[in-house]
Amino acid sequence: MNANRDNDALSWGGENDPTLEQGTGALPDGWTVPRGAEPATAAPTRAGKTQTPEQADAAGSVVLVVLGILAGFYLLYTVGWFIGASRIENPLTGDPVSSFMFTLGVWLSVAAPLLWFAAAFWLTSGHPRARLVWLILGVIVLAPLPFIFGASA
């Protein structure tokens, strides 16, 4: 415990423990820090390309904003499909199996944008460019046409 209780929240219990190991600081194979650059001024890069932390942060910020915009599209598409699906009446009232399948298809169309977004995020976890391509493709493919054109059955 610190002598001043106000500083207790700013310390980590056991931070002065001599048994804690420090990392080796070694970089993975193929990664280097540019000569004469301090780690605080240049990030390690692959294949000799130098990138400052500001450049890396700017690219990450742009991708984050684009992902937010695409997530907004998917949320709006889900709402659009819900409104479009609520306008459709089931024309197959005689057969219970046909009626169930029609209802299932309508609700799967409502869930499709959320499922596409989740699948694109999960399946492209290590590939940010592929993630953006799949999300943009989903925005094109999953447009709620019944809502856009005002179609009703």
PDB file of C-alpha atoms in Angstrom:
ATOM      1  CA  MET A   1       0.000   0.000   0.000  1.00  0.00           C
ATOM      2  CA  ASN A   2       1.265   3.481  -0.771  1.00  0.00           C
ATOM      3  CA  ALA A   3       1.943   5.987   1.967  1.00  0.00           C
ATOM      4  CA  ASN A   4      -0.575   8.313   0.340  1.00  0.00           C
ATOM      5  CA  ARG A   5      -3.946   6.571  -0.085  1.00  0.00           C
ATOM      6  CA  ASP A   6      -4.842   8.890  -2.989  1.00  0.00           C
ATOM      7  CA  ASN A   7      -2.203   7.143  -5.101  1.00  0.00           C
ATOM      8  CA  ASP A   8      -3.437   3.599  -4.378  1.00  0.00           C
ATOM      9  CA  ALA A   9      -5.604   3.601  -7.498  1.00  0.00           C
ATOM     10  CA  LEU A  10      -2.567   4.474  -9.612  1.00  0.00           C
ATOM     11  CA  SER A  11      -0.506   1.447  -8.597  1.00  0.00           C
ATOM     12  CA  TRP A  12      -0.696  -2.201  -9.436  1.00  0.00           C
ATOM     13  CA  GLY A  13      -0.454  -4.739  -6.618  1.00  0.00           C
ATOM     14  CA  GLY A  14       2.873  -6.521  -6.831  1.00  0.00           C
ATOM     15  CA  GLU A  15       4.355  -4.188  -9.415  1.00  0.00           C
ATOM     16  CA  ASN A  16       7.701  -4.196  -7.608  1.00  0.00           C
ATOM     17  CA  ASP A  17       7.860  -7.996  -7.426  1.00  0.00           C
ATOM     18  CA  PRO A  18      11.409  -9.034  -8.480  1.00  0.00           C
ATOM     19  CA  THR A  19      10.184 -12.405  -9.757  1.00  0.00           C
ATOM     20  CA  LEU A  20       8.235 -10.873 -12.620  1.00  0.00           C
ATOM     21  CA  GLU A  21       9.901 -11.513 -15.980  1.00  0.00           C
ATOM     22  CA  GLN A  22      10.441  -8.843 -18.558  1.00  0.00           C
ATOM     23  CA  GLY A  23       9.911  -9.674 -22.228  1.00  0.00           C
ATOM     24  CA  THR A  24      12.951 -10.235 -24.409  1.00  0.00           C
ATOM     25  CA  GLY A  25      11.923  -7.515 -26.815  1.00  0.00           C
ATOM     26  CA  ALA A  26      12.760  -9.758 -29.764  1.00  0.00           C
ATOM     27  CA  LEU A  27      10.793  -9.209 -32.946  1.00  0.00           C
ATOM     28  CA  PRO A  28       9.315 -12.034 -35.033  1.00  0.00           C
ATOM     29  CA  ASP A  29      11.299 -13.319 -38.024  1.00  0.00           C
ATOM     30  CA  GLY A  30      11.352 -10.848 -40.906  1.00  0.00           C
ATOM     31  CA  TRP A  31      10.496  -7.802 -38.758  1.00  0.00           C
ATOM     32  CA  THR A  32      12.974  -4.997 -38.136  1.00  0.00           C
ATOM     33  CA  VAL A  33      13.164  -1.571 -36.554  1.00  0.00           C
ATOM     34  CA  PRO A  34      14.669   0.992 -38.970  1.00  0.00           C
ATOM     35  CA  ARG A  35      18.251   2.062 -38.172  1.00  0.00           C
ATOM     36  CA  GLY A  36      18.601   5.099 -35.991  1.00  0.00           C
ATOM     37  CA  ALA A  37      14.918   5.056 -35.079  1.00  0.00           C
ATOM     38  CA  GLU A  38      13.782   4.761 -31.533  1.00  0.00           C
ATOM     39  CA  PRO A  39      10.844   2.405 -30.941  1.00  0.00           C
ATOM     40  CA  ALA A  40       8.762   5.427 -29.897  1.00  0.00           C
ATOM     41  CA  THR A  41       9.289   7.156 -33.272  1.00  0.00           C
ATOM     42  CA  ALA A  42       8.941   4.299 -35.740  1.00  0.00           C
ATOM     43  CA  ALA A  43       6.949   1.099 -35.634  1.00  0.00           C
ATOM     44  CA  PRO A  44       8.522  -2.194 -36.699  1.00  0.00           C
ATOM     45  CA  THR A  45       7.504  -3.111 -40.219  1.00  0.00           C
ATOM     46  CA  ARG A  46       7.746  -6.056 -42.537  1.00  0.00           C
ATOM     47  CA  ALA A  47       9.997  -6.130 -45.610  1.00  0.00           C
ATOM     48  CA  GLY A  48      11.825  -2.910 -44.720  1.00  0.00           C
ATOM     49  CA  LYS A  49       8.884  -0.513 -45.093  1.00  0.00           C
ATOM     50  CA  THR A  50       8.984   2.226 -42.486  1.00  0.00           C
ATOM     51  CA  GLN A  51       5.733   3.427 -40.973  1.00  0.00           C
ATOM     52  CA  THR A  52       5.447   5.977 -38.202  1.00  0.00           C
ATOM     53  CA  PRO A  53       2.907   5.424 -35.406  1.00  0.00           C
ATOM     54  CA  GLU A  54       0.920   8.399 -36.706  1.00  0.00           C
ATOM     55  CA  GLN A  55       0.547   6.721 -40.109  1.00  0.00           C
ATOM     56  CA  ALA A  56      -0.507   3.452 -38.517  1.00  0.00           C
ATOM     57  CA  ASP A  57      -3.047   5.231 -36.303  1.00  0.00           C
ATOM     58  CA  ALA A  58      -4.464   7.178 -39.260  1.00  0.00           C
ATOM     59  CA  ALA A  59      -4.987   4.016 -41.340  1.00  0.00           C
ATOM     60  CA  GLY A  60      -6.579   2.261 -38.368  1.00  0.00           C
ATOM     61  CA  SER A  61      -8.865   5.214 -37.739  1.00  0.00           C
ATOM     62  CA  VAL A  62     -10.055   5.279 -41.344  1.00  0.00           C
ATOM     63  CA  VAL A  63     -10.793   1.561 -41.268  1.00  0.00           C
ATOM     64  CA  LEU A  64     -12.645   1.978 -37.976  1.00  0.00           C
ATOM     65  CA  VAL A  65     -14.809   4.769 -39.416  1.00  0.00           C
ATOM     66  CA  VAL A  66     -15.550   2.713 -42.558  1.00  0.00           C
ATOM     67  CA  LEU A  67     -16.507  -0.289 -40.412  1.00  0.00           C
ATOM     68  CA  GLY A  68     -18.816   1.934 -38.371  1.00  0.00           C
ATOM     69  CA  ILE A  69     -20.510   3.243 -41.514  1.00  0.00           C
ATOM     70  CA  LEU A  70     -20.938  -0.284 -42.864  1.00  0.00           C
ATOM     71  CA  ALA A  71     -22.343  -1.442 -39.516  1.00  0.00           C
ATOM     72  CA  GLY A  72     -24.864   1.412 -39.742  1.00  0.00           C
ATOM     73  CA  PHE A  73     -25.869   0.237 -43.218  1.00  0.00           C
ATOM     74  CA  TYR A  74     -26.424  -3.292 -41.922  1.00  0.00           C
ATOM     75  CA  LEU A  75     -28.518  -2.009 -39.026  1.00  0.00           C
ATOM     76  CA  LEU A  76     -30.630   0.082 -41.406  1.00  0.00           C
ATOM     77  CA  TYR A  77     -30.960  -2.893 -43.742  1.00  0.00           C
ATOM     78  CA  THR A  78     -32.233  -5.042 -40.873  1.00  0.00           C
ATOM     79  CA  VAL A  79     -34.832  -2.405 -40.025  1.00  0.00           C
ATOM     80  CA  GLY A  80     -35.753  -2.087 -43.720  1.00  0.00           C
ATOM     81  CA  TRP A  81     -36.197  -5.840 -44.090  1.00  0.00           C
ATOM     82  CA  PHE A  82     -38.308  -5.896 -40.922  1.00  0.00           C
ATOM     83  CA  ILE A  83     -40.608  -3.170 -42.247  1.00  0.00           C
ATOM     84  CA  GLY A  84     -40.763  -4.832 -45.668  1.00  0.00           C
ATOM     85  CA  ALA A  85     -41.473  -8.236 -44.124  1.00  0.00           C
ATOM     86  CA  SER A  86     -44.225  -6.857 -41.914  1.00  0.00           C
ATOM     87  CA  ARG A  87     -46.053  -5.588 -45.023  1.00  0.00           C
ATOM     88  CA  ILE A  88     -46.153  -9.033 -46.625  1.00  0.00           C
ATOM     89  CA  GLU A  89     -49.154 -11.223 -45.915  1.00  0.00           C
ATOM     90  CA  ASN A  90     -48.885 -14.979 -46.072  1.00  0.00           C
ATOM     91  CA  PRO A  91     -50.664 -16.124 -49.251  1.00  0.00           C
ATOM     92  CA  LEU A  92     -50.369 -19.826 -48.299  1.00  0.00           C
ATOM     93  CA  THR A  93     -52.989 -20.163 -45.575  1.00  0.00           C
ATOM     94  CA  GLY A  94     -54.228 -23.682 -46.391  1.00  0.00           C
ATOM     95  CA  ASP A  95     -51.127 -25.831 -45.858  1.00  0.00           C
ATOM     96  CA  PRO A  96     -49.400 -25.523 -42.449  1.00  0.00           C
ATOM     97  CA  VAL A  97     -45.997 -26.638 -43.782  1.00  0.00           C
ATOM     98  CA  SER A  98     -46.077 -24.097 -46.616  1.00  0.00           C
ATOM     99  CA  SER A  99     -47.238 -21.401 -44.228  1.00  0.00           C
ATOM    100  CA  PHE A 100     -44.415 -22.211 -41.798  1.00  0.00           C
ATOM    101  CA  MET A 101     -41.792 -22.211 -44.561  1.00  0.00           C
ATOM    102  CA  PHE A 102     -43.032 -18.869 -45.883  1.00  0.00           C
ATOM    103  CA  THR A 103     -42.867 -17.341 -42.404  1.00  0.00           C
ATOM    104  CA  LEU A 104     -39.401 -18.826 -41.827  1.00  0.00           C
ATOM    105  CA  GLY A 105     -38.163 -17.356 -45.114  1.00  0.00           C
ATOM    106  CA  VAL A 106     -39.533 -13.941 -44.250  1.00  0.00           C
ATOM    107  CA  TRP A 107     -37.819 -13.888 -40.838  1.00  0.00           C
ATOM    108  CA  LEU A 108     -34.565 -15.214 -42.268  1.00  0.00           C
ATOM    109  CA  SER A 109     -34.620 -12.301 -44.711  1.00  0.00           C
ATOM    110  CA  VAL A 110     -34.882  -9.974 -41.708  1.00  0.00           C
ATOM    111  CA  ALA A 111     -31.930 -11.702 -40.010  1.00  0.00           C
ATOM    112  CA  ALA A 112     -29.782 -11.924 -43.165  1.00  0.00           C
ATOM    113  CA  PRO A 113     -27.966  -8.568 -42.778  1.00  0.00           C
ATOM    114  CA  LEU A 114     -27.000  -9.293 -39.170  1.00  0.00           C
ATOM    115  CA  LEU A 115     -25.907 -12.833 -40.049  1.00  0.00           C
ATOM    116  CA  TRP A 116     -23.825 -11.576 -43.011  1.00  0.00           C
ATOM    117  CA  PHE A 117     -22.148  -8.926 -40.852  1.00  0.00           C
ATOM    118  CA  ALA A 118     -21.354 -11.433 -38.094  1.00  0.00           C
ATOM    119  CA  ALA A 119     -20.084 -14.051 -40.564  1.00  0.00           C
ATOM    120  CA  ALA A 120     -17.903 -11.523 -42.398  1.00  0.00           C
ATOM    121  CA  PHE A 121     -16.349 -10.418 -39.118  1.00  0.00           C
ATOM    122  CA  TRP A 122     -15.813 -13.932 -37.820  1.00  0.00           C
ATOM    123  CA  LEU A 123     -14.522 -15.564 -41.004  1.00  0.00           C
ATOM    124  CA  THR A 124     -12.168 -12.736 -42.010  1.00  0.00           C
ATOM    125  CA  SER A 125     -10.646 -12.039 -38.604  1.00  0.00           C
ATOM    126  CA  GLY A 126      -7.049 -11.964 -39.871  1.00  0.00           C
ATOM    127  CA  HIS A 127      -7.673 -10.286 -43.219  1.00  0.00           C
ATOM    128  CA  PRO A 128      -8.863  -6.673 -42.949  1.00  0.00           C
ATOM    129  CA  ARG A 129      -9.034  -6.090 -46.723  1.00  0.00           C
ATOM    130  CA  ALA A 130     -11.099  -9.218 -47.276  1.00  0.00           C
ATOM    131  CA  ARG A 131     -13.374  -8.134 -44.418  1.00  0.00           C
ATOM    132  CA  LEU A 132     -14.031  -4.782 -46.088  1.00  0.00           C
ATOM    133  CA  VAL A 133     -14.647  -6.442 -49.467  1.00  0.00           C
ATOM    134  CA  TRP A 134     -17.169  -8.909 -48.004  1.00  0.00           C
ATOM    135  CA  LEU A 135     -18.944  -6.198 -46.021  1.00  0.00           C
ATOM    136  CA  ILE A 136     -19.214  -3.917 -49.064  1.00  0.00           C
ATOM    137  CA  LEU A 137     -20.464  -6.848 -51.154  1.00  0.00           C
ATOM    138  CA  GLY A 138     -23.094  -7.527 -48.492  1.00  0.00           C
ATOM    139  CA  VAL A 139     -24.259  -3.909 -48.627  1.00  0.00           C
ATOM    140  CA  ILE A 140     -24.846  -4.360 -52.357  1.00  0.00           C
ATOM    141  CA  VAL A 141     -26.442  -7.817 -52.211  1.00  0.00           C
ATOM    142  CA  LEU A 142     -28.653  -7.414 -49.137  1.00  0.00           C
ATOM    143  CA  ALA A 143     -30.421  -4.170 -50.030  1.00  0.00           C
ATOM    144  CA  PRO A 144     -34.017  -4.362 -48.707  1.00  0.00           C
ATOM    145  CA  LEU A 145     -35.745  -4.147 -52.084  1.00  0.00           C
ATOM    146  CA  PRO A 146     -39.308  -4.690 -50.745  1.00  0.00           C
ATOM    147  CA  PHE A 147     -38.827  -1.660 -48.491  1.00  0.00           C
ATOM    148  CA  ILE A 148     -37.110   0.438 -51.149  1.00  0.00           C
ATOM    149  CA  PHE A 149     -39.731  -0.209 -53.856  1.00  0.00           C
ATOM    150  CA  GLY A 150     -42.679  -0.352 -51.442  1.00  0.00           C
ATOM    151  CA  ALA A 151     -43.693  -3.817 -52.632  1.00  0.00           C
ATOM    152  CA  SER A 152     -46.408  -5.684 -50.786  1.00  0.00           C
ATOM    153  CA  ALA A 153     -48.040  -9.022 -51.443  1.00  0.00           C
TER     154      ALA A 153
END
